[in-house]
């Protein structure tokens, strides 16, 4: 705000920081689901996870806010509401898919998951082919990409 001579943050900055706060709060709230991810189960705590957590995520996820410090962008409320709606759609897909995947990994025989169709793999594991996973191969990534777009749109141009 000091760099831009503002008394309050811009609507664009508020959106970007709010979206990022939601993402961080979601990660903290659903922390146990991280323990069933491929990074933890198969790769373990190695270079990729260390580099990702200490360098990639903090640097890349803050680029929009950093950009807005030196390149302010004014948003109208209708545009802001459309961006909020886009982020909400992305979050619903992201959280729904990750929750479904986590529940299946924890207990594939849970009666709450009986409606899901699965196919066996050559390794003896099962893949979900319905629910969120019946629409697209990696719906969690689709949700992430939609949210990334919503985080970037307030930057304009």
XYZ file of N, CA and C in Angstrom:
471
model
N 0.834 -1.182 0.000
C 0.000 0.000 0.000
C 0.882 1.251 0.000
N 1.988 1.173 0.710
C 2.898 2.313 0.760
C 3.506 2.595 -0.613
N 3.887 1.540 -1.331
C 4.476 1.690 -2.660
C 3.489 2.363 -3.613
N 2.219 2.036 -3.480
C 1.189 2.563 -4.368
C 0.518 3.828 -3.830
N 0.884 4.247 -2.636
C 0.266 5.433 -2.047
C -1.207 5.222 -1.722
N -1.534 4.029 -1.257
C -2.930 3.682 -0.939
C -3.151 3.664 0.557
N -4.396 3.879 0.918
C -4.778 3.740 2.323
C -5.334 2.354 2.615
N -5.719 1.652 1.562
C -6.269 0.302 1.709
C -5.786 -0.536 0.525
N -5.711 -1.848 0.691
C -5.292 -2.693 -0.434
C -6.327 -2.646 -1.567
N -5.852 -2.871 -2.776
C -6.765 -2.899 -3.925
C -7.632 -4.148 -3.867
N -8.736 -4.108 -4.573
C -9.623 -5.274 -4.639
C -8.883 -6.460 -5.258
N -8.036 -6.194 -6.240
C -7.255 -7.268 -6.861
C -6.354 -7.949 -5.830
N -5.670 -7.160 -5.015
C -4.777 -7.720 -3.991
C -5.578 -8.474 -2.929
N -6.721 -7.954 -2.559
C -7.571 -8.633 -1.575
C -8.005 -9.990 -2.111
N -8.406 -10.046 -3.385
C -8.816 -11.323 -3.977
C -7.667 -12.323 -3.982
N -6.519 -11.905 -4.493
C -5.373 -12.819 -4.582
C -5.003 -13.347 -3.199
N -4.898 -12.468 -2.232
C -4.520 -12.912 -0.882
C -5.603 -13.753 -0.226
N -6.856 -13.450 -0.488
C -7.949 -14.259 0.065
C -7.949 -15.659 -0.528
N -7.737 -15.752 -1.833
C -7.679 -17.068 -2.482
C -6.512 -17.882 -1.922
N -5.378 -17.240 -1.735
C -4.216 -17.931 -1.201
C -4.441 -18.351 0.255
N -5.103 -17.508 1.022
C -5.419 -17.861 2.400
C -6.350 -19.069 2.451
N -7.353 -19.098 1.577
C -8.245 -20.253 1.514
C -7.450 -21.523 1.214
N -6.522 -21.444 0.280
C -5.715 -22.600 -0.100
C -4.864 -23.088 1.073
N -4.249 -22.158 1.792
C -3.426 -22.517 2.955
C -4.288 -23.114 4.060
N -5.431 -22.495 4.334
C -6.327 -23.005 5.381
C -6.841 -24.400 5.018
N -7.142 -24.610 3.743
C -7.580 -25.926 3.289
C -6.485 -26.964 3.529
N -5.252 -26.604 3.208
C -4.135 -27.542 3.420
C -3.979 -27.879 4.901
N -4.129 -26.896 5.754
C -4.009 -27.146 7.193
C -5.187 -27.976 7.705
N -6.378 -27.658 7.253
C -7.579 -28.361 7.703
C -7.571 -29.818 7.237
N -7.076 -30.062 6.052
C -7.072 -31.404 5.470
C -5.672 -32.019 5.461
N -4.880 -31.656 6.440
C -3.486 -32.096 6.495
C -3.347 -33.616 6.484
N -4.248 -34.317 7.117
C -4.119 -35.780 7.151
C -4.233 -36.385 5.756
N -4.934 -35.723 4.849
C -5.059 -36.239 3.485
C -3.716 -36.200 2.762
N -2.840 -35.322 3.155
C -1.526 -35.224 2.508
C -0.734 -36.506 2.731
N -1.004 -37.179 3.842
C -0.254 -38.398 4.160
C -0.561 -39.548 3.212
N -1.642 -39.448 2.425
C -1.967 -40.513 1.473
C -1.556 -40.146 0.051
N -0.873 -39.020 -0.137
C -0.466 -38.617 -1.488
C 0.747 -39.401 -1.949
N 0.940 -39.425 -3.264
C 2.066 -40.154 -3.839
C 3.394 -39.617 -3.321
N 3.482 -38.298 -3.134
C 4.730 -37.700 -2.652
C 5.181 -38.325 -1.339
N 4.253 -38.570 -0.449
C 4.576 -39.105 0.870
C 4.678 -40.628 0.834
N 3.690 -41.287 0.226
C 3.616 -42.748 0.254
C 4.753 -43.393 -0.535
N 5.050 -42.878 -1.731
C 6.034 -43.527 -2.595
C 7.391 -42.822 -2.623
N 7.385 -41.507 -2.731
C 8.639 -40.778 -2.896
C 9.360 -40.525 -1.579
N 8.599 -40.367 -0.510
C 9.207 -40.079 0.782
C 9.715 -38.647 0.851
N 10.401 -38.340 1.918
C 10.882 -36.980 2.131
C 12.255 -36.836 1.495
N 12.252 -36.521 0.200
C 13.497 -36.368 -0.528
C 13.626 -34.977 -1.115
N 14.475 -34.871 -2.120
C 14.744 -33.582 -2.739
C 13.475 -32.937 -3.298
N 12.679 -33.727 -4.037
C 11.494 -33.162 -4.682
C 10.540 -32.543 -3.667
N 10.246 -33.243 -2.610
C 9.318 -32.730 -1.600
C 9.941 -31.549 -0.853
N 11.218 -31.645 -0.525
C 11.892 -30.550 0.178
C 11.941 -29.301 -0.695
N 12.387 -29.447 -1.938
C 12.463 -28.319 -2.855
C 11.080 -27.726 -3.096
N 10.099 -28.588 -3.299
C 8.737 -28.118 -3.545
C 8.173 -27.322 -2.389
N 8.367 -27.819 -1.175
C 7.806 -27.160 0.003
C 8.550 -25.889 0.399
N 9.853 -25.876 0.202
C 10.653 -24.737 0.657
C 10.914 -23.686 -0.421
N 10.851 -24.080 -1.696
C 11.187 -23.141 -2.767
C 10.018 -22.948 -3.735
N 9.586 -24.028 -4.370
C 8.592 -23.930 -5.442
C 7.278 -23.304 -4.964
N 6.665 -23.893 -3.973
C 5.351 -23.404 -3.515
C 5.422 -21.962 -3.003
N 6.324 -21.624 -2.077
C 6.343 -20.230 -1.599
C 6.646 -19.210 -2.699
N 7.528 -19.565 -3.635
C 7.886 -18.628 -4.691
C 6.765 -18.488 -5.721
N 6.330 -19.605 -6.279
C 5.349 -19.565 -7.368
C 3.975 -19.095 -6.882
N 3.570 -19.543 -5.712
C 2.228 -19.196 -5.240
C 2.119 -17.734 -4.806
N 3.232 -17.038 -4.677
C 3.163 -15.632 -4.277
C 3.423 -14.674 -5.444
N 3.613 -15.198 -6.645
C 3.945 -14.345 -7.785
C 2.862 -13.310 -8.090
N 1.594 -13.701 -7.994
C 0.520 -12.759 -8.319
C 0.522 -11.571 -7.364
N 0.644 -11.838 -6.081
C 0.653 -10.746 -5.099
C 1.888 -9.867 -5.305
N 3.021 -10.481 -5.564
C 4.242 -9.720 -5.805
C 4.084 -8.832 -7.039
N 3.479 -9.362 -8.080
C 3.248 -8.590 -9.303
C 2.344 -7.391 -9.016
N 1.292 -7.610 -8.234
C 0.340 -6.527 -7.961
C 0.942 -5.394 -7.128
N 2.011 -5.664 -6.407
C 2.658 -4.598 -5.632
C 3.168 -3.508 -6.566
N 3.815 -3.903 -7.651
C 4.404 -2.931 -8.566
C 3.569 -2.654 -9.815
N 2.498 -3.411 -10.012
C 1.626 -3.237 -11.172
C 0.166 -3.260 -10.703
N -0.272 -2.221 -10.017
C -1.642 -2.233 -9.487
C -2.677 -2.354 -10.599
N -3.746 -3.037 -10.281
C -4.820 -3.249 -11.248
C -6.146 -3.028 -10.538
N -6.967 -2.197 -11.104
C -8.280 -1.918 -10.522
C -9.306 -2.870 -11.127
N -10.102 -3.472 -10.288
C -11.156 -4.382 -10.729
C -12.519 -3.787 -10.397
N -13.461 -4.014 -11.289
C -14.843 -3.646 -10.975
C -15.453 -4.798 -10.178
N -16.510 -4.511 -9.454
C -17.149 -5.560 -8.663
C -17.716 -6.688 -9.522
N -18.327 -6.413 -10.681
C -18.796 -7.536 -11.511
C -17.656 -8.461 -11.947
N -16.514 -7.890 -12.311
C -15.362 -8.708 -12.693
C -14.859 -9.489 -11.476
N -14.786 -8.826 -10.325
C -14.333 -9.494 -9.099
C -15.255 -10.656 -8.743
N -16.566 -10.453 -8.882
C -17.512 -11.533 -8.573
C -17.366 -12.699 -9.533
N -17.089 -12.418 -10.811
C -16.857 -13.500 -11.778
C -15.590 -14.278 -11.423
N -14.551 -13.577 -10.998
C -13.304 -14.234 -10.600
C -13.520 -15.064 -9.332
N -14.295 -14.535 -8.399
C -14.617 -15.288 -7.174
C -15.387 -16.555 -7.529
N -16.334 -16.438 -8.464
C -17.114 -17.617 -8.891
C -16.190 -18.655 -9.530
N -15.257 -18.200 -10.358
C -14.309 -19.118 -10.994
C -13.451 -19.825 -9.950
N -12.949 -19.084 -8.979
C -12.143 -19.695 -7.919
C -12.982 -20.692 -7.113
N -14.236 -20.356 -6.875
C -15.120 -21.252 -6.123
C -15.338 -22.557 -6.875
N -15.562 -22.477 -8.179
C -15.727 -23.688 -8.989
C -14.447 -24.533 -8.926
N -13.304 -23.896 -9.092
C -12.037 -24.617 -9.010
C -11.838 -25.272 -7.657
N -12.178 -24.546 -6.591
C -12.014 -25.087 -5.241
C -12.945 -26.280 -5.006
N -14.174 -26.181 -5.473
C -15.126 -27.291 -5.296
C -14.608 -28.548 -6.002
N -14.099 -28.390 -7.212
C -13.552 -29.533 -7.948
C -12.307 -30.075 -7.237
N -11.404 -29.175 -6.868
C -10.165 -29.551 -6.186
C -10.446 -30.283 -4.882
N -11.265 -29.712 -4.024
C -11.533 -30.306 -2.715
C -12.364 -31.573 -2.852
N -13.369 -31.561 -3.729
C -14.205 -32.752 -3.916
C -13.394 -33.937 -4.407
N -12.547 -33.709 -5.411
C -11.731 -34.790 -5.970
C -10.710 -35.292 -4.958
N -10.033 -34.377 -4.281
C -9.033 -34.800 -3.301
C -9.671 -35.522 -2.122
N -10.833 -35.095 -1.691
C -11.520 -35.768 -0.584
C -11.957 -37.172 -0.993
N -12.473 -37.287 -2.220
C -12.893 -38.593 -2.717
C -11.700 -39.539 -2.833
N -10.604 -39.040 -3.371
C -9.392 -39.856 -3.521
C -8.845 -40.277 -2.159
N -8.801 -39.340 -1.217
C -8.280 -39.648 0.106
C -9.144 -40.689 0.811
N -10.451 -40.529 0.739
C -11.355 -41.494 1.374
C -11.169 -42.887 0.770
N -11.008 -42.951 -0.545
C -10.803 -44.239 -1.214
C -9.473 -44.868 -0.814
N -8.432 -44.061 -0.711
C -7.124 -44.606 -0.324
C -7.125 -45.096 1.116
N -7.849 -44.402 1.974
C -7.890 -44.800 3.386
C -8.686 -46.085 3.592
N -9.838 -46.191 2.899
C -10.677 -47.381 3.069
C -11.525 -47.579 1.817
N -11.006 -48.317 0.834
C -11.744 -48.504 -0.413
C -13.059 -49.281 -0.243
N -13.235 -49.924 0.906
C -14.449 -50.705 1.150
C -15.479 -49.944 1.975
N -15.253 -48.677 2.208
C -16.180 -47.826 2.961
C -17.526 -47.803 2.239
N -18.636 -48.076 2.947
C -19.957 -48.060 2.310
C -20.306 -46.719 1.655
N -19.715 -45.629 2.127
C -19.975 -44.312 1.525
C -19.402 -44.212 0.112
N -18.480 -45.122 -0.223
C -17.839 -45.098 -1.529
C -18.358 -46.199 -2.450
N -19.399 -46.898 -2.022
C -19.924 -48.028 -2.787
C -20.424 -47.615 -4.172
N -20.805 -46.354 -4.342
C -21.309 -45.882 -5.629
C -20.202 -45.668 -6.667
N -18.954 -45.707 -6.241
C -17.844 -45.472 -7.164
C -17.505 -46.735 -7.951
N -17.271 -46.569 -9.230
C -16.810 -47.672 -10.067
C -15.288 -47.664 -10.059
N -14.708 -48.850 -10.022
C -13.248 -48.960 -10.020
C -12.824 -50.004 -11.041
N -11.575 -49.888 -11.474
C -10.991 -50.910 -12.337
C -9.673 -51.330 -11.716
N -9.338 -52.623 -11.818
C -8.062 -53.090 -11.271
C -6.914 -52.710 -12.204
N -5.744 -52.516 -11.616
C -4.546 -52.226 -12.407
C -3.650 -53.449 -12.421
N -2.628 -53.415 -13.242
C -1.683 -54.533 -13.338
C -0.919 -54.742 -12.038
N -0.821 -53.701 -11.218
C -0.084 -53.815 -9.953
C -0.963 -54.333 -8.816
N -2.238 -54.602 -9.115
C -3.131 -55.108 -8.083
C -3.876 -54.020 -7.324
N -3.674 -52.778 -7.697
C -4.388 -51.674 -7.054
C -5.642 -51.372 -7.852
N -6.421 -50.412 -7.393
C -7.658 -50.045 -8.077
C -7.655 -48.569 -8.421
N -8.266 -48.248 -9.554
C -8.425 -46.866 -9.979
C -9.904 -46.496 -9.949
N -10.202 -45.322 -9.448
C -11.573 -44.813 -9.469
C -11.855 -44.321 -10.881
N -12.997 -44.736 -11.448
C -13.360 -44.310 -12.807
C -14.752 -43.678 -12.850
N -15.251 -43.275 -11.698
C -16.538 -42.575 -11.653
C -16.433 -41.464 -10.615
N -17.542 -40.819 -10.336
C -17.486 -39.667 -9.445
C -16.687 -38.569 -10.138
N -15.898 -37.819 -9.390
C -15.057 -36.793 -9.993
C -14.094 -37.402 -11.001
N -13.660 -38.611 -10.738
C -12.658 -39.276 -11.574
C -13.270 -39.865 -12.842
N -14.584 -39.791 -12.970
C -15.246 -40.237 -14.189
C -15.341 -39.134 -15.229
N -15.115 -37.893 -14.837
C -15.186 -36.761 -15.758
C -13.856 -36.494 -16.458
N -12.786 -36.599 -15.699
C -11.457 -36.267 -16.218
C -10.441 -37.088 -15.427
N -9.300 -37.347 -16.021
C -8.331 -38.239 -15.377
C -7.803 -37.702 -14.046
N -7.519 -36.412 -13.965
C -7.005 -35.813 -12.734
C -7.836 -34.590 -12.368
N -9.040 -34.799 -11.835
C -9.890 -33.648 -11.513
C -9.279 -32.731 -10.457
N -8.449 -33.283 -9.570
C -7.796 -32.430 -8.570
C -6.862 -31.428 -9.234
N -6.168 -31.845 -10.295
C -5.302 -30.924 -11.030
C -6.132 -29.908 -11.808
N -7.261 -30.352 -12.356
C -8.148 -29.427 -13.057
C -8.613 -28.328 -12.110
N -9.028 -28.702 -10.902
C -9.433 -27.710 -9.909
C -8.294 -26.767 -9.567
N -7.093 -27.318 -9.419
C -5.914 -26.493 -9.143
C -5.660 -25.497 -10.279
N -5.781 -25.956 -11.516
C -5.543 -25.073 -12.662
C -6.596 -23.965 -12.750
N -7.840 -24.304 -12.468
C -8.894 -23.288 -12.481
C -8.637 -22.256 -11.388
N -8.236 -22.722 -10.204
C -7.910 -21.776 -9.130
C -6.701 -20.922 -9.514
N -5.695 -21.507 -10.155
C -4.521 -20.740 -10.578
C -4.923 -19.643 -11.566
N -5.862 -19.949 -12.443
C -6.369 -18.938 -13.364
C -7.064 -17.816 -12.595
N -7.885 -18.200 -11.616
C -8.589 -17.186 -10.801
C -7.603 -16.334 -9.995
N -6.506 -16.919 -9.579
C -5.489 -16.153 -8.845
C -4.777 -15.172 -9.759
N -4.669 -15.525 -11.054
C -3.933 -14.697 -11.998
C -4.788 -13.609 -12.645
N -6.062 -13.842 -12.802
C -6.928 -12.855 -13.455
C -6.936 -11.476 -12.795
N -6.868 -11.377 -11.460
C -6.829 -10.030 -10.872
C -5.616 -9.192 -11.301
N -4.596 -9.856 -11.851
C -3.401 -9.131 -12.310
C -3.663 -8.394 -13.619
N -4.723 -8.785 -14.333
C -5.125 -8.075 -15.543
C -4.201 -8.293 -16.710
N -4.434 -7.494 -17.710
C -3.657 -7.432 -18.954
C -3.590 -8.762 -19.599
